[in-house]
Short mmCIF file of C-alpha atoms in Angstrom, two decimals:
data_model
loop_
_atom_site.label_atom_id
_atom_site.label_comp_id
_atom_site.label_asym_id
_atom_site.label_seq_id
_atom_site.Cartn_x
_atom_site.Cartn_y
_atom_site.Cartn_z
CA MET A 1410 0.00 0.00 0.00
CA ARG A 1411 0.95 3.54 -0.64
CA ARG A 1412 1.06 5.10 2.74
CA PHE A 1413 1.50 6.65 5.67
CA ILE A 1414 3.08 8.08 8.66
CA ALA A 1415 6.83 7.78 9.00
CA LEU A 1416 6.54 5.79 12.17
CA LEU A 1417 9.26 5.35 14.71
CA VAL A 1418 10.46 1.74 14.85
CA PHE A 1419 11.87 0.96 18.24
CA PRO A 1420 14.98 -1.21 17.95
CA LEU A 1421 14.73 -4.57 19.64
CA ALA A 1422 17.65 -3.80 21.92
CA ALA A 1423 15.89 -0.70 23.22
CA ILE A 1424 12.76 -2.66 23.97
CA LEU A 1425 14.68 -5.41 25.74
CA ALA A 1426 17.05 -3.21 27.70
CA GLY A 1427 15.78 0.33 27.93
CA CYS A 1428 12.04 0.28 28.48
CA SER A 1429 10.53 1.66 31.66
CA ASN A 1430 8.02 -0.08 33.89
CA THR A 1431 5.41 0.48 31.21
CA ALA A 1432 7.32 -1.57 28.65
CA PRO A 1433 5.56 -4.64 27.27
CA THR A 1434 6.54 -8.17 28.12
CA ALA A 1435 5.79 -11.23 26.05
CA THR A 1436 3.84 -14.02 27.68
CA ALA A 1437 4.93 -17.52 26.75
CA PRO A 1438 2.46 -20.41 26.81
CA SER A 1439 2.91 -22.98 29.55
CA GLY A 1440 5.77 -25.37 28.88
CA VAL A 1441 7.48 -23.07 26.35
CA SER A 1442 10.39 -20.82 27.23
CA SER A 1443 10.48 -17.27 25.87
CA ALA A 1444 13.95 -18.12 24.54
CA SER A 1445 12.77 -21.19 22.64
CA ALA A 1446 12.70 -21.66 18.86
CA GLY A 1447 10.70 -19.24 16.81
CA ALA A 1448 10.90 -15.62 15.68
CA THR A 1449 10.87 -12.40 17.66
CA ILE A 1450 8.41 -9.78 16.43
CA SER A 1451 8.76 -6.30 17.91
CA GLY A 1452 7.96 -2.73 17.00
CA SER A 1453 5.41 -0.04 17.65
CA ILE A 1454 1.89 0.98 16.74
CA GLN A 1455 0.47 4.31 15.61
CA ALA A 1456 -3.17 4.85 16.59
CA THR A 1457 -5.38 7.36 18.39
CA ALA A 1458 -4.44 5.63 21.68
CA VAL A 1459 -1.23 3.59 21.72
CA ALA A 1460 -0.75 2.46 25.34
CA GLY A 1461 -2.32 -0.67 26.79
CA VAL A 1462 -3.28 -2.25 23.46
CA SER A 1463 -3.35 -6.06 23.49
CA VAL A 1464 -1.13 -7.70 20.87
CA THR A 1465 -1.66 -11.42 20.31
CA ALA A 1466 -0.62 -14.10 17.86
CA PRO A 1467 -3.83 -16.19 17.85
CA GLY A 1468 -3.35 -19.92 18.18
CA THR A 1469 0.20 -19.64 19.57
CA GLY A 1470 -0.41 -18.49 23.12
CA ARG A 1471 1.83 -15.48 22.53
CA THR A 1472 0.42 -12.23 23.86
CA THR A 1473 1.62 -8.87 25.21
CA MET A 1474 0.47 -5.31 25.88
CA THR A 1475 1.88 -2.17 24.31
CA GLY A 1476 3.89 0.24 26.43
CA SER A 1477 3.34 3.96 26.88
CA ARG A 1478 4.80 4.74 23.44
CA GLY A 1479 3.00 1.90 21.65
CA GLU A 1480 6.01 -0.45 21.69
CA PHE A 1481 5.52 -4.22 21.89
CA LEU A 1482 7.51 -7.48 21.86
CA LEU A 1483 6.49 -11.06 21.06
CA THR A 1484 8.99 -13.94 21.27
CA GLY A 1485 8.84 -17.56 20.15
CA VAL A 1486 6.45 -16.88 17.25
CA PRO A 1487 6.25 -20.08 15.14
CA GLU A 1488 7.43 -20.32 11.53
CA GLY A 1489 5.00 -19.68 8.69
CA THR A 1490 2.47 -16.86 8.39
CA ALA A 1491 1.95 -15.10 11.71
CA GLU A 1492 -1.35 -13.39 12.38
CA LEU A 1493 -1.18 -10.45 14.78
CA ARG A 1494 -4.31 -9.07 16.39
CA PHE A 1495 -4.46 -5.65 18.05
CA THR A 1496 -7.34 -4.93 20.42
CA GLY A 1497 -8.03 -1.93 22.61
CA ALA A 1498 -10.28 1.08 23.03
CA ALA A 1499 -12.04 1.75 19.69
CA LEU A 1500 -9.82 -0.64 17.73
CA ASP A 1501 -9.81 -4.31 16.80
CA ALA A 1502 -7.57 -5.03 13.84
CA SER A 1503 -5.49 -7.88 12.46
CA LEU A 1504 -2.68 -8.28 9.96
CA ALA A 1505 -0.58 -11.14 8.61
CA ILE A 1506 3.22 -11.35 8.60
CA ALA A 1507 4.26 -13.83 5.90
CA SER A 1508 7.33 -16.09 5.71
CA VAL A 1509 8.27 -15.95 9.39
CA ARG A 1510 11.35 -18.12 10.08
CA ASP A 1511 12.93 -19.50 13.25
CA GLY A 1512 15.63 -17.18 14.55
CA GLN A 1513 14.40 -14.10 12.72
CA MET A 1514 14.06 -10.74 14.43
CA ILE A 1515 11.26 -8.81 12.76
CA GLU A 1516 10.72 -5.13 13.60
CA ILE A 1517 7.54 -3.52 12.28
CA SER A 1518 5.70 -0.23 12.50
CA VAL A 1519 1.94 -0.63 12.37
CA ALA A 1520 -0.63 2.07 11.58
CA ILE A 1521 -4.06 1.28 13.03
CA ALA A 1522 -7.37 2.99 12.40
CA GLY A 1523 -10.47 1.21 13.71
CA ASN A 1524 -10.48 -2.29 12.25
CA THR A 1525 -7.66 -1.66 9.76
CA ALA A 1526 -4.01 -2.38 10.54
CA THR A 1527 -1.24 -1.84 8.00
CA VAL A 1528 2.52 -2.32 8.15
CA SER A 1529 4.22 0.97 7.24
CA SER A 1530 7.77 -0.35 7.64
CA GLU A 1531 9.29 -3.77 8.26
CA ARG A 1532 12.82 -4.94 8.96
CA ARG A 1533 14.05 -8.53 9.24
CA SER A 1534 17.42 -9.73 10.48
CA GLY A 1535 19.08 -12.38 12.60
CA ILE A 1536 19.67 -15.30 10.22
CA GLY A 1537 22.48 -13.94 8.07
CA GLU A 1538 20.23 -11.66 6.05
CA GLU A 1539 18.23 -8.49 6.44
CA GLU A 1540 15.02 -7.36 4.80
CA ILE A 1541 13.22 -4.04 5.13
CA GLU A 1542 10.17 -2.41 3.57
CA GLY A 1543 9.11 1.20 3.91
CA VAL A 1544 9.18 4.69 2.43
CA VAL A 1545 12.44 6.17 1.10
CA ASP A 1546 13.46 9.06 3.36
CA ALA A 1547 16.25 10.41 1.16
CA VAL A 1548 18.44 9.41 -1.79
CA GLY A 1549 22.15 10.14 -1.32
CA THR A 1550 25.24 9.93 -3.48
CA GLY A 1551 27.49 6.97 -4.13
CA GLY A 1552 24.61 4.51 -4.36
CA THR A 1553 23.19 5.10 -0.87
CA PHE A 1554 19.71 5.90 0.41
CA THR A 1555 17.74 5.69 3.65
CA ILE A 1556 14.46 3.87 4.23
CA ALA A 1557 12.52 4.17 7.49
CA GLY A 1558 15.68 5.60 9.03
CA ARG A 1559 17.89 2.68 7.92
CA GLN A 1560 20.92 3.39 5.72
CA VAL A 1561 21.10 1.23 2.60
CA THR A 1562 24.10 0.89 0.27
CA THR A 1563 24.09 -0.59 -3.21
CA ASP A 1564 26.80 -1.84 -5.54
CA ALA A 1565 27.17 -3.18 -9.08
CA ALA A 1566 25.62 -6.50 -8.05
CA THR A 1567 22.42 -4.95 -6.65
CA VAL A 1568 19.35 -5.84 -8.71
CA PHE A 1569 16.70 -3.11 -9.06
CA ARG A 1570 13.11 -3.72 -10.16
CA GLN A 1571 10.21 -1.28 -10.54
CA GLY A 1572 7.04 -3.35 -10.62
CA THR A 1573 7.86 -6.09 -13.12
CA ALA A 1574 10.39 -4.05 -15.14
CA PRO A 1575 14.17 -3.83 -14.61
CA ALA A 1576 15.34 -0.54 -13.11
CA GLY A 1577 18.42 1.13 -11.68
CA PHE A 1578 19.51 3.33 -8.80
CA ALA A 1579 18.41 6.41 -10.76
CA ALA A 1580 14.78 5.26 -10.46
CA LEU A 1581 14.81 5.84 -6.69
CA ALA A 1582 13.17 8.95 -5.24
CA ALA A 1583 12.15 10.16 -1.80
CA GLY A 1584 8.60 9.14 -0.91
CA GLN A 1585 8.64 5.89 -2.88
CA ARG A 1586 7.76 2.65 -1.14
CA VAL A 1587 10.46 0.02 -1.58
CA ARG A 1588 11.35 -3.44 -0.30
CA VAL A 1589 15.05 -4.21 0.17
CA LYS A 1590 16.73 -7.57 0.75
CA GLY A 1591 20.40 -7.88 1.60
CA ARG A 1592 22.90 -8.39 4.41
CA THR A 1593 24.30 -6.25 7.18
CA VAL A 1594 27.75 -4.79 6.44
CA GLY A 1595 29.06 -2.57 9.21
CA SER A 1596 26.32 -0.15 10.21
CA SER A 1597 24.38 -0.29 6.92
CA LEU A 1598 22.38 -2.73 4.84
CA LEU A 1599 24.10 -3.84 1.62
CA ALA A 1600 21.22 -4.41 -0.81
CA VAL A 1601 21.04 -7.50 -2.97
CA ASP A 1602 17.52 -6.76 -4.30
CA VAL A 1603 15.64 -3.45 -4.36
CA ASP A 1604 11.97 -3.69 -5.33
CA ILE A 1605 10.40 -0.29 -6.07
CA ARG A 1606 6.65 -0.57 -5.60
CA VAL A 1607 4.47 1.02 -8.27
CA ALA A 1608 1.01 2.57 -8.02
CA ASP A 1609 -0.85 -0.23 -9.81
CA ASP A 1610 1.08 -3.06 -8.12
CA ASP A 1611 -1.58 -5.57 -7.05
CA ARG A 1612 0.59 -7.59 -4.71
CA PRO A 1613 -0.41 -7.74 -1.03
CA GLY A 1614 0.65 -4.67 0.88
CA THR A 1615 0.70 -2.23 -2.03
CA GLU A 1616 -2.81 -0.74 -1.99
CA PRO A 1617 -3.22 2.80 -0.63
CA ALA A 1618 -4.15 2.84 3.06
CA GLU A 1619 -7.77 3.77 3.53
CA VAL A 1620 -8.43 5.31 6.93
CA GLU A 1621 -11.78 5.57 8.65
CA THR A 1622 -12.00 6.73 12.23
CA THR A 1623 -13.99 8.82 14.71
CA GLY A 1624 -12.46 11.32 17.11
CA VAL A 1625 -12.22 14.86 18.43
CA ILE A 1626 -10.76 17.62 16.24
CA ASP A 1627 -7.61 19.38 17.46
CA ALA A 1628 -5.27 21.98 15.90
CA LEU A 1629 -7.73 23.00 13.17
CA SER A 1630 -6.31 25.49 10.67
CA GLY A 1631 -6.88 26.76 7.13
CA SER A 1632 -9.94 27.50 5.03
CA ALA A 1633 -12.43 25.50 2.97
CA ASP A 1634 -9.93 25.58 0.09
CA ALA A 1635 -7.18 23.91 2.15
CA PHE A 1636 -7.53 22.90 5.79
CA SER A 1637 -5.99 20.51 8.27
CA PHE A 1638 -6.61 19.14 11.75
CA ARG A 1639 -5.48 16.33 14.01
CA ILE A 1640 -7.30 13.45 15.67
CA GLY A 1641 -4.95 11.99 18.24
CA SER A 1642 -1.59 11.54 16.52
CA LEU A 1643 -3.02 11.46 12.98
CA GLU A 1644 -2.96 14.51 10.69
CA PHE A 1645 -5.86 15.04 8.27
CA ARG A 1646 -6.02 17.45 5.32
CA GLY A 1647 -8.94 18.43 3.13
CA ASP A 1648 -9.97 20.87 0.43
CA ARG A 1649 -12.90 21.74 -1.83
CA THR A 1650 -13.10 18.12 -3.05
CA THR A 1651 -13.79 16.82 0.49
CA VAL A 1652 -17.43 15.76 0.87
CA PHE A 1653 -19.25 16.97 4.00
CA VAL A 1654 -22.35 14.96 4.93
CA GLU A 1655 -23.94 17.94 6.71
CA ALA A 1656 -24.95 21.12 4.91
CA ALA A 1657 -22.76 23.23 7.22
CA GLY A 1658 -19.69 21.90 5.44
CA PHE A 1659 -16.34 23.32 6.49
CA ALA A 1660 -18.07 25.88 8.71
CA GLY A 1661 -19.18 23.06 10.99
CA LEU A 1662 -15.60 22.16 11.91
CA ALA A 1663 -14.14 23.40 15.20
CA ASN A 1664 -11.65 22.25 17.79
CA GLY A 1665 -13.42 19.92 20.21
CA VAL A 1666 -16.03 18.75 17.69
CA THR A 1667 -16.39 14.99 17.25
CA VAL A 1668 -16.25 13.87 13.61
CA GLU A 1669 -16.31 10.65 11.65
CA VAL A 1670 -13.78 10.90 8.82
CA LYS A 1671 -12.66 8.83 5.87
CA GLY A 1672 -9.64 9.28 3.64
CA VAL A 1673 -6.46 7.81 2.16
CA ARG A 1674 -3.10 8.00 3.88
CA ASP A 1675 -0.28 9.19 1.63
CA ALA A 1676 3.40 8.19 1.69
CA GLY A 1677 4.15 11.04 4.10
CA GLY A 1678 1.62 9.80 6.64
CA VAL A 1679 -1.02 12.50 6.07
CA VAL A 1680 -4.62 11.35 5.62
CA ARG A 1681 -6.21 13.05 2.60
CA LEU A 1682 -9.87 13.51 3.51
CA THR A 1683 -12.56 12.25 1.18
CA ARG A 1684 -15.52 12.56 3.56
CA VAL A 1685 -16.38 14.24 6.89
CA HIS A 1686 -19.44 13.61 9.06
CA LEU A 1687 -20.11 15.86 12.08
CA GLU A 1688 -21.20 13.67 14.97
CA ASP A 1689 -21.60 16.24 17.76
CA GLU A 1690 -25.17 17.31 18.45
CA GLY A 1691 -25.57 20.85 17.20
CA ALA A 1692 -22.18 20.90 15.47
CA GLY A 1693 -22.16 23.56 12.80
CA GLY A 1694 -25.89 23.97 13.32
CA ALA A 1695 -26.43 20.88 11.19
CA ALA A 1696 -26.19 17.91 13.44
CA GLY A 1697 -28.51 19.16 16.14
CA ASP A 1698 -31.37 17.17 14.63
CA ASP A 1699 -29.46 13.93 15.15
CA ASP A 1700 -31.81 11.82 17.25
CA ARG A 1701 -29.74 8.67 17.21
CA ASP A 1702 -29.84 8.42 21.00
CA ASP A 1703 -33.35 7.78 22.15
CA ASP A 1704 -33.25 8.90 25.76
CA ASP A 1705 -36.75 7.52 26.29
CA GLY A 1706 -35.84 3.99 25.24
CA ALA A 1707 -33.62 1.32 26.73
CA ASP A 1708 -30.45 0.41 24.93
CA ALA A 1709 -31.19 -2.69 22.87
CA GLY A 1710 -27.50 -3.51 22.44
CA ARG A 1711 -26.47 -5.38 19.30
CA SER A 1712 -28.15 -8.24 17.49
CA THR A 1713 -27.57 -9.89 14.13
CA GLY A 1714 -30.05 -11.62 11.86
CA THR A 1715 -31.34 -12.03 8.31
CA LEU A 1716 -33.44 -9.26 6.80
CA SER A 1717 -36.74 -10.93 5.88
CA ALA A 1718 -39.12 -8.02 5.25
CA VAL A 1719 -38.95 -4.34 4.23
CA ALA A 1720 -41.84 -1.87 4.39
CA GLY A 1721 -42.11 1.89 4.19
CA SER A 1722 -40.28 4.45 2.07
CA GLY A 1723 -37.52 6.99 2.25
CA SER A 1724 -35.78 7.00 5.61
CA ALA A 1725 -38.85 5.72 7.52
CA LEU A 1726 -38.60 1.96 7.05
CA THR A 1727 -39.94 -0.93 9.07
CA LEU A 1728 -37.68 -3.97 8.81
CA THR A 1729 -37.83 -7.51 10.12
CA ILE A 1730 -34.32 -8.65 11.06
CA GLY A 1731 -33.86 -11.98 12.78
CA GLY A 1732 -37.55 -11.98 13.69
CA ARG A 1733 -37.35 -8.56 15.40
CA THR A 1734 -39.11 -5.41 14.22
CA VAL A 1735 -36.61 -2.66 13.46
CA THR A 1736 -37.51 0.91 12.48
CA THR A 1737 -35.25 3.50 10.85
CA SER A 1738 -35.12 7.27 10.62
CA ALA A 1739 -33.08 9.91 8.85
CA ALA A 1740 -30.48 9.52 11.62
CA THR A 1741 -29.95 5.78 11.04
CA GLU A 1742 -26.46 5.02 9.79
CA VAL A 1743 -25.95 2.11 7.37
CA ARG A 1744 -22.52 0.61 6.75
CA ARG A 1745 -21.21 -2.09 4.47
CA ARG A 1746 -17.57 -3.23 4.60
CA GLY A 1747 -16.61 -0.01 6.39
CA ASP A 1748 -18.31 2.22 3.78
CA ARG A 1749 -21.38 4.24 4.60
CA VAL A 1750 -24.25 3.55 2.19
CA PRO A 1751 -27.83 4.82 1.83
CA LEU A 1752 -30.77 3.01 3.42
CA ASP A 1753 -32.25 1.99 0.09
CA VAL A 1754 -29.52 -0.58 -0.59
CA LEU A 1755 -31.06 -2.86 2.06
CA GLN A 1756 -32.45 -6.05 0.51
CA ILE A 1757 -34.18 -9.18 1.74
CA GLY A 1758 -31.67 -11.93 2.47
CA MET A 1759 -28.92 -9.66 3.75
CA VAL A 1760 -27.41 -10.49 7.14
CA VAL A 1761 -27.53 -7.29 9.19
CA GLU A 1762 -26.22 -6.27 12.61
CA VAL A 1763 -28.52 -3.87 14.46
CA GLU A 1764 -27.58 -1.29 17.11
CA GLY A 1765 -30.27 0.84 18.69
CA SER A 1766 -32.78 1.37 21.45
CA THR A 1767 -36.20 -0.09 22.14
CA SER A 1768 -39.26 1.97 21.33
CA GLY A 1769 -42.78 0.61 21.61
CA GLY A 1770 -41.65 -3.00 21.32
CA ALA A 1771 -39.50 -2.32 18.24
CA VAL A 1772 -35.85 -1.43 17.91
CA LEU A 1773 -35.16 2.11 16.71
CA ALA A 1774 -31.94 1.63 14.76
CA ARG A 1775 -29.00 3.94 15.31
CA LYS A 1776 -26.73 1.85 13.11
CA LEU A 1777 -27.18 -1.04 10.68
CA THR A 1778 -24.13 -2.97 9.50
CA ILE A 1779 -24.52 -5.24 6.48
CA GLU A 1780 -22.47 -8.31 7.38
CA SER A 1781 -23.19 -10.50 4.34
CA ASP A 1782 -25.16 -9.89 1.18
CA GLY A 1783 -23.67 -11.33 -2.04
CA HIS A 1784 -24.41 -8.07 -3.90
CA ASP A 1785 -20.87 -6.90 -4.67
CA ALA A 1786 -20.27 -4.74 -7.73
CA ASP A 1787 -16.82 -4.19 -9.23
CA VAL A 1788 -16.63 -2.70 -12.73
CA GLU A 1789 -13.77 -1.12 -14.66
CA ALA A 1790 -14.84 0.55 -17.91
CA VAL A 1791 -15.13 3.79 -19.85
CA VAL A 1792 -17.99 6.09 -18.85
CA GLY A 1793 -20.59 6.07 -21.57
CA GLY A 1794 -23.53 8.30 -22.30
CA PRO A 1795 -24.39 11.56 -20.56
CA VAL A 1796 -23.50 12.19 -16.92
CA THR A 1797 -26.53 13.55 -15.09
CA GLY A 1798 -27.14 15.01 -11.65
CA ALA A 1799 -24.98 17.34 -9.57
CA CYS A 1800 -21.95 16.38 -7.50
CA PRO A 1801 -21.71 14.54 -5.23
CA VAL A 1802 -24.82 12.72 -6.52
CA ILE A 1803 -24.37 11.88 -10.21
CA ARG A 1804 -25.50 9.10 -12.55
CA PHE A 1805 -23.65 7.52 -15.46
CA THR A 1806 -23.06 4.17 -17.14
CA ALA A 1807 -19.87 2.08 -17.05
CA GLY A 1808 -19.54 -1.22 -18.87
CA GLY A 1809 -23.24 -1.12 -19.64
CA ARG A 1810 -24.14 -0.82 -15.94
CA ALA A 1811 -26.00 2.15 -14.50
CA VAL A 1812 -24.04 3.76 -11.66
CA GLU A 1813 -25.13 6.28 -9.02
CA THR A 1814 -22.86 8.07 -6.56
CA THR A 1815 -24.00 9.40 -3.18
CA VAL A 1816 -22.76 11.82 -0.53
CA PHE A 1817 -20.91 8.84 0.94
CA THR A 1818 -19.01 7.86 -2.23
CA GLY A 1819 -15.22 8.17 -2.07
CA PHE A 1820 -13.28 9.35 -5.14
CA LYS A 1821 -9.64 8.49 -5.88
CA ASP A 1822 -7.46 9.81 -8.73
CA VAL A 1823 -10.52 11.49 -10.21
CA SER A 1824 -12.90 14.09 -8.81
CA CYS A 1825 -16.66 13.83 -9.04
CA ALA A 1826 -16.71 16.92 -11.27
CA ALA A 1827 -14.14 15.40 -13.67
CA ILE A 1828 -16.26 12.36 -14.55
CA ALA A 1829 -17.52 12.63 -18.12
CA ALA A 1830 -18.17 10.44 -21.14
CA GLY A 1831 -14.88 8.81 -22.11
CA THR A 1832 -13.39 8.82 -18.60
CA ARG A 1833 -12.08 5.39 -17.61
CA VAL A 1834 -13.07 4.48 -14.05
CA LYS A 1835 -13.17 1.56 -11.67
CA VAL A 1836 -16.39 1.44 -9.66
CA ARG A 1837 -16.91 -0.55 -6.48
CA GLY A 1838 -20.16 -0.71 -4.61
CA VAL A 1839 -23.35 -2.62 -3.98
CA VAL A 1840 -26.11 -3.62 -6.40
CA HIS A 1841 -29.35 -1.76 -5.64
CA PRO A 1842 -32.64 -3.71 -5.64
CA ASP A 1843 -33.51 -2.10 -9.01
CA GLY A 1844 -30.21 -3.32 -10.54
CA HIS A 1845 -28.06 -0.18 -10.66
CA ILE A 1846 -24.77 0.11 -8.78
CA VAL A 1847 -24.64 2.34 -5.72
CA ALA A 1848 -20.97 3.37 -5.75
CA THR A 1849 -18.98 3.34 -2.53
CA ARG A 1850 -15.74 4.14 -4.37
CA VAL A 1851 -14.90 5.52 -7.81
CA GLU A 1852 -11.27 5.38 -8.95
CA GLY A 1853 -9.85 7.08 -12.03
CA LYS A 1854 -7.87 4.88 -14.43
CA ASP A 1855 -5.45 6.06 -17.11
#
């Protein structure tokens, strides 16, 4: 993936020898010593809250907690593909570390947002070789460069590749994501292979990092044309192309306001905002009508079931989910695979999780999450015919399929306003009951 924050990777020696009382310790399963065979995986996390996050390797008995700076250490991780799970306040995410070998020391930096965890840099050593992946910090002279703070040297035997094509040292540039394999010589890594990742590389780990999170705005600056703010340790930037769910738009933003945001993290670690939803009641004068919390009803918690009946129209629907009556309103939020979608994509047969409060024997839904539906849409084609509507809600055809965007649709490498007949796009979304595609993401293609 193209990404992210230049995260600080804590060297293993520092974790083992220099951590304070808040430093993590690995827990070995009964009957297995922490010094036994297996790999050591260490590093740090970057999230809205980094301390006290549980880090486990499911099925191995290996578990630890992050320290005050987000650092962690797991020892004795078995060979093969290691799954790491990170759980804590407002996050529950997993990632896979492939090709783990006995005796390896693997140092990683992990960026976490909600249920998404991504490796931003990785370094392997300890068995006569070293491997690192991350963003190039700087390109020097004499065949040297730095990646994630690690100095790399190259020589005449170093093999460069850019995607599937041969390349050379001259192809390197700051901000690129690369993977380097080699061996330690003195204080630097002598590269044997340098793999320069390209934008359309479809191998695991090369997609841009999509970020979706909720938090309180801090350090807001700028104007509607170009603005920035922070949520925890993450920096977010937006402009006129950022979609605001509420009519207040940029004017609704203020320090201390709670927002739900979505965007794509760039190679420098900044999240480029595609969508902003004001969650505070009364924020910007637009969210004050949000009646998600029914103070008169008891919290119904969460339940999951199959949608078997739909009645009503617009935002006022009466649903039967798992045998329970569920009602919706304009404040009901619907999500599918992390994307927010309109209510009218709901269809009989979908498996839906319900969150809400009881009201007159029914559940008034605050949030509906589509867990399973079989209605995926994924089309790459040239836009044909006229484009109708007004951004952010437009209609067009692609590959013979009718497509409609919504206020929740994310755009990448193409703006909503730039879509016209002849534009090549990739559309992902869900098939509406009437057959058209409700787009959750539209990506421009050259």
